[in-house]
Amino acid sequence: YYFPCQRWLAVEEDDGQIARELVPVDEAFVKKDSENDGQSPATLGLEQKAKSTTYTVKVKTGDKKNAGTDANVFIILYGSKDDTGIVSLKASKINKNKFERGKVDEFTVESVDIGDLKKIKIGHDNKGNSTGWFLEWVEIDAPSLGQCLKFPCGRWLDKSEDDGAVERIIFPAELQTVEYIPFVPYEITVYTSDIFGAGTDADVFIVLYGSDGICTQQKSLCLNKREQRMYFERNSVNQFIVELEDVGDIIEKIRIGHKGGGLNSGWHLDRVKIRRLLPNGK
């Protein structure tokens, strides 16, 4: 069995996760790619990402005295087919100091297909100086499933409060579930020109337009400043898997640009290749 990854397991990189689920790929696929294409490992890593479901997990700490925690918080998502296993919530996208009183933190969780989300378990390891935690709610958005679910809690996860539990199983509030048209993954390949000064360190974004005036949100291709420095170098090819609104079978045009700023923001773009990845792998 071959399980390509080619992604960071680091709090400060990629989606901030330090553990990943990987699915096997055919041995011939690995060998064929390694013979033909110098970029093959990265491409295989993106294939893994395309097969995964990405969840945006928002966690609200209550606005009570001593509500915040310094303990290590984890979550498990349980679906109709499988569960994610224990996922550490280490890299908040909003706050450097996470799980503080009255604050909302946001995390990215990736998993292979677990089916419809049924419940979650969330808790902490009770380690550190201030461990007790008052959890207001958890919200989980799965763009590829077209669902955003709210898990109300409103209870302490504290050895000396409430029932003394430091982990809880929570079910979604059906009336607060938001359904929308599922997003689809697009494989976006960006070719930077081979001329002097062609590369950029700016924040590059893209918008896709379909027929009948349908368009996606504006989406940055890099997740952080380090990626901005790594990608879009002169004569480079960079590939991304981006979940966006489905604009249909025909992409009539795209809008691609950057937000300027910095020393090397000017960019000479050669071309962009886009492939819409449907669930059956086409």
mmCIF file of C-alpha atoms in Angstrom:
data_model
loop_
_atom_site.group_PDB
_atom_site.id
_atom_site.type_symbol
_atom_site.label_atom_id
_atom_site.label_comp_id
_atom_site.label_asym_id
_atom_site.label_seq_id
_atom_site.Cartn_x
_atom_site.Cartn_y
_atom_site.Cartn_z
ATOM 1 C CA TYR A 1 0.000 0.000 0.000
ATOM 2 C CA TYR A 2 1.252 3.495 -0.900
ATOM 3 C CA PHE A 3 0.047 6.441 1.175
ATOM 4 C CA PRO A 4 1.451 9.681 -0.285
ATOM 5 C CA CYS A 5 1.201 12.761 1.906
ATOM 6 C CA GLN A 6 3.502 15.632 0.812
ATOM 7 C CA ARG A 7 1.916 17.981 3.336
ATOM 8 C CA TRP A 8 2.946 19.614 6.599
ATOM 9 C CA LEU A 9 2.175 18.133 9.985
ATOM 10 C CA ALA A 10 2.852 21.358 11.865
ATOM 11 C CA VAL A 11 0.838 23.822 13.913
ATOM 12 C CA GLU A 12 2.223 26.827 11.971
ATOM 13 C CA GLU A 13 1.826 25.333 8.478
ATOM 14 C CA ASP A 14 -0.964 24.351 6.063
ATOM 15 C CA ASP A 15 -4.214 23.775 8.042
ATOM 16 C CA GLY A 16 -2.393 23.510 11.409
ATOM 17 C CA GLN A 17 -3.046 19.797 11.957
ATOM 18 C CA ILE A 18 -0.290 17.529 13.297
ATOM 19 C CA ALA A 19 -1.990 14.257 12.310
ATOM 20 C CA ARG A 20 -3.488 13.272 8.949
ATOM 21 C CA GLU A 21 -5.674 10.511 7.538
ATOM 22 C CA LEU A 22 -4.274 9.124 4.274
ATOM 23 C CA VAL A 23 -5.912 6.867 1.697
ATOM 24 C CA PRO A 24 -3.901 4.388 -0.393
ATOM 25 C CA VAL A 25 -3.157 4.978 -4.077
ATOM 26 C CA ASP A 26 -2.281 2.420 -6.720
ATOM 27 C CA GLU A 27 1.432 1.514 -6.925
ATOM 28 C CA ALA A 28 1.406 1.948 -10.697
ATOM 29 C CA PHE A 29 0.102 5.486 -10.256
ATOM 30 C CA VAL A 30 3.054 6.325 -7.987
ATOM 31 C CA LYS A 31 5.631 4.809 -10.345
ATOM 32 C CA LYS A 32 4.089 6.255 -13.494
ATOM 33 C CA ASP A 33 4.067 9.729 -11.990
ATOM 34 C CA SER A 34 7.597 9.522 -10.646
ATOM 35 C CA GLU A 35 8.891 8.591 -14.102
ATOM 36 C CA ASN A 36 7.017 11.251 -16.047
ATOM 37 C CA ASP A 37 6.647 14.263 -13.878
ATOM 38 C CA GLY A 38 9.037 15.983 -11.490
ATOM 39 C CA GLN A 39 6.082 17.392 -9.586
ATOM 40 C CA SER A 40 4.474 14.027 -8.962
ATOM 41 C CA PRO A 41 4.813 13.800 -5.165
ATOM 42 C CA ALA A 42 3.080 17.138 -4.662
ATOM 43 C CA THR A 43 0.392 16.119 -7.148
ATOM 44 C CA LEU A 44 -0.238 12.928 -5.180
ATOM 45 C CA GLY A 45 -0.506 14.957 -1.994
ATOM 46 C CA LEU A 46 -3.154 17.112 -3.650
ATOM 47 C CA GLU A 47 -5.027 13.974 -4.777
ATOM 48 C CA GLN A 48 -5.224 13.059 -1.085
ATOM 49 C CA LYS A 49 -6.574 16.499 -0.236
ATOM 50 C CA ALA A 50 -9.186 16.276 -2.996
ATOM 51 C CA LYS A 51 -10.471 12.991 -1.527
ATOM 52 C CA SER A 52 -10.822 14.530 1.936
ATOM 53 C CA THR A 53 -13.679 16.481 3.459
ATOM 54 C CA THR A 54 -12.623 19.793 4.972
ATOM 55 C CA TYR A 55 -14.486 21.045 8.035
ATOM 56 C CA THR A 56 -14.266 24.543 9.496
ATOM 57 C CA VAL A 57 -14.718 24.154 13.254
ATOM 58 C CA LYS A 58 -15.642 27.238 15.302
ATOM 59 C CA VAL A 59 -15.518 26.985 19.093
ATOM 60 C CA LYS A 60 -17.071 29.601 21.427
ATOM 61 C CA THR A 61 -15.760 29.895 24.977
ATOM 62 C CA GLY A 62 -18.385 31.279 27.359
ATOM 63 C CA ASP A 63 -18.298 34.802 28.785
ATOM 64 C CA LYS A 64 -18.006 33.767 32.429
ATOM 65 C CA LYS A 65 -15.339 34.218 35.085
ATOM 66 C CA ASN A 66 -12.505 31.687 34.563
ATOM 67 C CA ALA A 67 -14.260 30.315 31.454
ATOM 68 C CA GLY A 68 -11.033 30.038 29.417
ATOM 69 C CA THR A 69 -8.669 27.086 29.484
ATOM 70 C CA ASP A 70 -4.946 26.467 28.967
ATOM 71 C CA ALA A 71 -5.457 22.705 28.652
ATOM 72 C CA ASN A 72 -5.049 20.843 25.347
ATOM 73 C CA VAL A 73 -8.446 20.619 23.639
ATOM 74 C CA PHE A 74 -9.431 17.792 21.273
ATOM 75 C CA ILE A 75 -12.462 16.952 19.148
ATOM 76 C CA ILE A 76 -13.825 13.804 17.484
ATOM 77 C CA LEU A 77 -16.386 14.056 14.671
ATOM 78 C CA TYR A 78 -18.734 11.070 14.386
ATOM 79 C CA GLY A 79 -20.450 10.442 11.053
ATOM 80 C CA SER A 80 -22.864 7.824 9.726
ATOM 81 C CA LYS A 81 -19.949 5.830 8.222
ATOM 82 C CA ASP A 82 -16.932 6.493 10.433
ATOM 83 C CA ASP A 83 -15.300 8.977 12.804
ATOM 84 C CA THR A 84 -12.250 11.229 12.522
ATOM 85 C CA GLY A 85 -10.446 9.874 15.567
ATOM 86 C CA ILE A 86 -8.965 12.340 18.043
ATOM 87 C CA VAL A 87 -8.063 15.684 16.434
ATOM 88 C CA SER A 88 -6.043 18.175 18.503
ATOM 89 C CA LEU A 89 -7.300 21.760 18.205
ATOM 90 C CA LYS A 90 -3.896 23.425 18.303
ATOM 91 C CA ALA A 91 -3.805 26.153 15.629
ATOM 92 C CA SER A 92 -6.609 28.706 15.930
ATOM 93 C CA LYS A 93 -6.908 30.788 12.761
ATOM 94 C CA ILE A 94 -8.215 33.789 14.700
ATOM 95 C CA ASN A 95 -6.485 34.028 18.090
ATOM 96 C CA LYS A 96 -2.888 33.283 19.044
ATOM 97 C CA ASN A 97 -3.992 32.616 22.625
ATOM 98 C CA LYS A 98 -6.914 30.248 22.116
ATOM 99 C CA PHE A 99 -9.930 29.309 24.264
ATOM 100 C CA GLU A 100 -10.028 32.634 26.112
ATOM 101 C CA ARG A 101 -13.154 33.968 27.841
ATOM 102 C CA GLY A 102 -15.867 35.149 25.417
ATOM 103 C CA LYS A 103 -13.789 34.415 22.294
ATOM 104 C CA VAL A 104 -14.499 32.342 19.169
ATOM 105 C CA ASP A 105 -11.651 30.225 17.773
ATOM 106 C CA GLU A 106 -11.561 28.685 14.295
ATOM 107 C CA PHE A 107 -9.816 25.477 13.217
ATOM 108 C CA THR A 108 -9.557 23.374 10.063
ATOM 109 C CA VAL A 109 -10.192 19.629 10.327
ATOM 110 C CA GLU A 110 -9.682 17.286 7.368
ATOM 111 C CA SER A 111 -10.966 13.753 7.173
ATOM 112 C CA VAL A 112 -11.704 11.026 4.657
ATOM 113 C CA ASP A 113 -15.437 10.466 4.134
ATOM 114 C CA ILE A 114 -17.192 9.885 7.479
ATOM 115 C CA GLY A 115 -20.717 10.328 6.038
ATOM 116 C CA ASP A 116 -23.360 12.596 7.551
ATOM 117 C CA LEU A 117 -22.173 14.277 10.744
ATOM 118 C CA LYS A 118 -24.192 12.894 13.681
ATOM 119 C CA LYS A 119 -22.453 14.033 16.880
ATOM 120 C CA ILE A 120 -19.146 15.249 18.286
ATOM 121 C CA LYS A 121 -17.058 14.576 21.346
ATOM 122 C CA ILE A 122 -15.033 17.510 22.652
ATOM 123 C CA GLY A 123 -12.851 17.711 25.721
ATOM 124 C CA HIS A 124 -9.422 18.484 27.154
ATOM 125 C CA ASP A 125 -6.538 16.736 28.946
ATOM 126 C CA ASN A 126 -6.906 18.766 32.187
ATOM 127 C CA LYS A 127 -3.219 19.797 32.024
ATOM 128 C CA GLY A 128 -1.844 23.276 32.729
ATOM 129 C CA ASN A 129 -2.469 26.034 35.274
ATOM 130 C CA SER A 130 -6.020 27.007 34.359
ATOM 131 C CA THR A 131 -7.777 23.897 33.037
ATOM 132 C CA GLY A 132 -11.493 24.378 33.698
ATOM 133 C CA TRP A 133 -13.382 25.444 30.554
ATOM 134 C CA PHE A 134 -16.886 26.737 29.911
ATOM 135 C CA LEU A 135 -17.849 25.740 26.360
ATOM 136 C CA GLU A 136 -20.721 27.753 24.879
ATOM 137 C CA TRP A 137 -21.063 26.046 21.482
ATOM 138 C CA VAL A 138 -19.306 24.420 18.544
ATOM 139 C CA GLU A 139 -20.188 25.190 14.917
ATOM 140 C CA ILE A 140 -19.028 22.889 12.114
ATOM 141 C CA ASP A 141 -19.193 23.959 8.478
ATOM 142 C CA ALA A 142 -18.577 21.367 5.741
ATOM 143 C CA PRO A 143 -18.635 23.206 2.379
ATOM 144 C CA SER A 144 -18.288 20.004 0.326
ATOM 145 C CA LEU A 145 -21.419 18.629 2.055
ATOM 146 C CA GLY A 146 -23.323 21.913 1.928
ATOM 147 C CA GLN A 147 -24.034 21.846 5.664
ATOM 148 C CA CYS A 148 -23.315 24.026 8.667
ATOM 149 C CA LEU A 149 -24.283 22.493 12.020
ATOM 150 C CA LYS A 150 -24.459 24.081 15.480
ATOM 151 C CA PHE A 151 -23.675 22.016 18.590
ATOM 152 C CA PRO A 152 -24.880 23.902 21.687
ATOM 153 C CA CYS A 153 -23.196 23.046 24.989
ATOM 154 C CA GLY A 154 -23.423 25.810 27.623
ATOM 155 C CA ARG A 155 -21.658 23.707 30.276
ATOM 156 C CA TRP A 156 -18.392 23.434 32.178
ATOM 157 C CA LEU A 157 -15.709 20.932 31.245
ATOM 158 C CA ASP A 158 -14.091 21.100 34.648
ATOM 159 C CA LYS A 159 -13.227 18.558 37.365
ATOM 160 C CA SER A 160 -14.569 20.909 40.066
ATOM 161 C CA GLU A 161 -17.692 22.264 38.286
ATOM 162 C CA ASP A 162 -20.998 20.839 37.030
ATOM 163 C CA ASP A 163 -20.730 17.002 36.909
ATOM 164 C CA GLY A 164 -16.912 16.999 36.908
ATOM 165 C CA ALA A 165 -16.590 15.788 33.287
ATOM 166 C CA VAL A 166 -13.788 17.183 31.104
ATOM 167 C CA GLU A 167 -15.225 15.816 27.850
ATOM 168 C CA ARG A 168 -18.753 15.853 26.462
ATOM 169 C CA ILE A 169 -20.703 14.265 23.606
ATOM 170 C CA ILE A 170 -22.859 16.906 21.889
ATOM 171 C CA PHE A 171 -25.564 16.530 19.252
ATOM 172 C CA PRO A 172 -26.459 19.145 16.624
ATOM 173 C CA ALA A 173 -29.440 21.457 17.114
ATOM 174 C CA GLU A 174 -31.617 20.580 14.121
ATOM 175 C CA LEU A 175 -33.357 23.953 13.967
ATOM 176 C CA GLN A 176 -29.960 25.708 13.702
ATOM 177 C CA THR A 177 -28.668 23.551 10.836
ATOM 178 C CA VAL A 178 -28.045 25.540 7.645
ATOM 179 C CA GLU A 179 -28.182 23.693 4.300
ATOM 180 C CA TYR A 180 -26.715 25.118 1.095
ATOM 181 C CA ILE A 181 -25.485 23.932 -2.302
ATOM 182 C CA PRO A 182 -22.313 21.905 -1.675
ATOM 183 C CA PHE A 183 -18.946 23.307 -2.729
ATOM 184 C CA VAL A 184 -16.749 21.296 -5.095
ATOM 185 C CA PRO A 185 -12.961 20.968 -5.186
ATOM 186 C CA TYR A 186 -11.156 22.653 -8.083
ATOM 187 C CA GLU A 187 -7.596 21.800 -9.047
ATOM 188 C CA ILE A 188 -5.987 25.132 -9.923
ATOM 189 C CA THR A 189 -2.556 25.095 -11.598
ATOM 190 C CA VAL A 190 -0.784 28.453 -11.892
ATOM 191 C CA TYR A 191 2.158 29.000 -14.264
ATOM 192 C CA THR A 192 4.412 32.011 -13.548
ATOM 193 C CA SER A 193 6.334 33.362 -16.562
ATOM 194 C CA ASP A 194 10.059 32.898 -17.198
ATOM 195 C CA ILE A 195 11.091 36.545 -17.367
ATOM 196 C CA PHE A 196 13.125 38.730 -15.010
ATOM 197 C CA GLY A 197 11.162 39.766 -11.902
ATOM 198 C CA ALA A 198 8.156 37.590 -12.815
ATOM 199 C CA GLY A 199 7.621 36.157 -9.317
ATOM 200 C CA THR A 200 5.546 37.657 -6.518
ATOM 201 C CA ASP A 201 5.291 37.381 -2.735
ATOM 202 C CA ALA A 202 1.859 39.022 -2.694
ATOM 203 C CA ASP A 203 -1.431 37.401 -1.608
ATOM 204 C CA VAL A 204 -2.796 35.888 -4.853
ATOM 205 C CA PHE A 205 -6.574 35.369 -5.136
ATOM 206 C CA ILE A 206 -8.980 33.881 -7.678
ATOM 207 C CA VAL A 207 -12.687 34.086 -8.583
ATOM 208 C CA LEU A 208 -14.394 31.655 -10.999
ATOM 209 C CA TYR A 209 -17.368 32.672 -13.142
ATOM 210 C CA GLY A 210 -19.879 30.242 -14.651
ATOM 211 C CA SER A 211 -22.835 30.847 -16.933
ATOM 212 C CA ASP A 212 -25.921 32.831 -15.846
ATOM 213 C CA GLY A 213 -23.842 35.167 -13.701
ATOM 214 C CA ILE A 214 -22.887 32.507 -11.140
ATOM 215 C CA CYS A 215 -19.533 33.163 -9.477
ATOM 216 C CA THR A 216 -17.528 31.948 -6.513
ATOM 217 C CA GLN A 217 -16.280 33.928 -3.550
ATOM 218 C CA GLN A 218 -12.856 35.519 -3.850
ATOM 219 C CA LYS A 219 -10.391 32.968 -2.477
ATOM 220 C CA SER A 220 -6.722 33.367 -1.556
ATOM 221 C CA LEU A 221 -4.585 30.517 -2.927
ATOM 222 C CA CYS A 222 -2.019 30.681 -0.100
ATOM 223 C CA LEU A 223 -2.880 29.963 3.519
ATOM 224 C CA ASN A 224 -0.169 32.115 5.100
ATOM 225 C CA LYS A 225 2.716 34.508 4.393
ATOM 226 C CA ARG A 226 5.260 31.688 4.286
ATOM 227 C CA GLU A 227 3.378 30.045 1.389
ATOM 228 C CA GLN A 228 3.240 33.416 -0.361
ATOM 229 C CA ARG A 229 7.045 33.543 -0.230
ATOM 230 C CA MET A 230 7.385 29.932 -1.434
ATOM 231 C CA TYR A 231 4.967 29.996 -4.358
ATOM 232 C CA PHE A 232 4.666 32.044 -7.574
ATOM 233 C CA GLU A 233 8.422 32.161 -8.212
ATOM 234 C CA ARG A 234 9.781 32.872 -11.690
ATOM 235 C CA ASN A 235 9.166 29.973 -14.142
ATOM 236 C CA SER A 236 7.333 27.936 -11.498
ATOM 237 C CA VAL A 237 4.223 25.766 -11.610
ATOM 238 C CA ASN A 238 2.086 25.720 -8.458
ATOM 239 C CA GLN A 239 -0.958 23.549 -7.930
ATOM 240 C CA PHE A 240 -3.756 24.041 -5.386
ATOM 241 C CA ILE A 241 -6.931 22.209 -4.421
ATOM 242 C CA VAL A 242 -9.542 24.825 -3.518
ATOM 243 C CA GLU A 243 -13.122 24.161 -2.375
ATOM 244 C CA LEU A 244 -15.421 26.720 -3.985
ATOM 245 C CA GLU A 245 -19.049 27.160 -4.971
ATOM 246 C CA ASP A 246 -19.929 24.967 -7.964
ATOM 247 C CA VAL A 247 -20.197 27.230 -11.030
ATOM 248 C CA GLY A 248 -21.300 24.335 -13.260
ATOM 249 C CA ASP A 249 -19.806 22.522 -16.238
ATOM 250 C CA ILE A 250 -18.614 25.655 -18.021
ATOM 251 C CA ILE A 251 -16.201 28.212 -16.562
ATOM 252 C CA GLU A 252 -16.761 31.316 -18.695
ATOM 253 C CA LYS A 253 -13.968 33.383 -17.165
ATOM 254 C CA ILE A 254 -11.808 33.799 -14.085
ATOM 255 C CA ARG A 255 -10.536 36.787 -12.178
ATOM 256 C CA ILE A 256 -7.055 36.363 -10.736
ATOM 257 C CA GLY A 257 -4.940 38.976 -9.037
ATOM 258 C CA HIS A 258 -3.190 39.915 -5.834
ATOM 259 C CA LYS A 259 -3.532 42.392 -3.007
ATOM 260 C CA GLY A 260 -0.263 44.264 -3.642
ATOM 261 C CA GLY A 261 1.975 45.362 -0.788
ATOM 262 C CA GLY A 262 5.422 44.103 0.128
ATOM 263 C CA LEU A 263 8.708 44.426 -1.735
ATOM 264 C CA ASN A 264 8.119 41.999 -4.610
ATOM 265 C CA SER A 265 4.425 42.258 -5.391
ATOM 266 C CA GLY A 266 4.583 42.664 -9.201
ATOM 267 C CA TRP A 267 3.746 39.376 -10.932
ATOM 268 C CA HIS A 268 4.009 38.153 -14.540
ATOM 269 C CA LEU A 269 1.420 35.398 -14.958
ATOM 270 C CA ASP A 270 1.795 33.037 -17.911
ATOM 271 C CA ARG A 271 -1.393 30.944 -17.660
ATOM 272 C CA VAL A 272 -3.829 29.151 -15.337
ATOM 273 C CA LYS A 273 -5.239 25.625 -15.731
ATOM 274 C CA ILE A 274 -8.413 24.630 -13.835
ATOM 275 C CA ARG A 275 -9.975 21.190 -13.392
ATOM 276 C CA ARG A 276 -13.289 20.667 -11.622
ATOM 277 C CA LEU A 277 -12.992 17.541 -9.477
ATOM 278 C CA LEU A 278 -16.289 15.710 -9.176
ATOM 279 C CA PRO A 279 -16.985 13.163 -6.419
ATOM 280 C CA ASN A 280 -16.547 10.164 -8.727
ATOM 281 C CA GLY A 281 -12.986 11.294 -9.443
ATOM 282 C CA LYS A 282 -13.575 12.678 -12.952
#
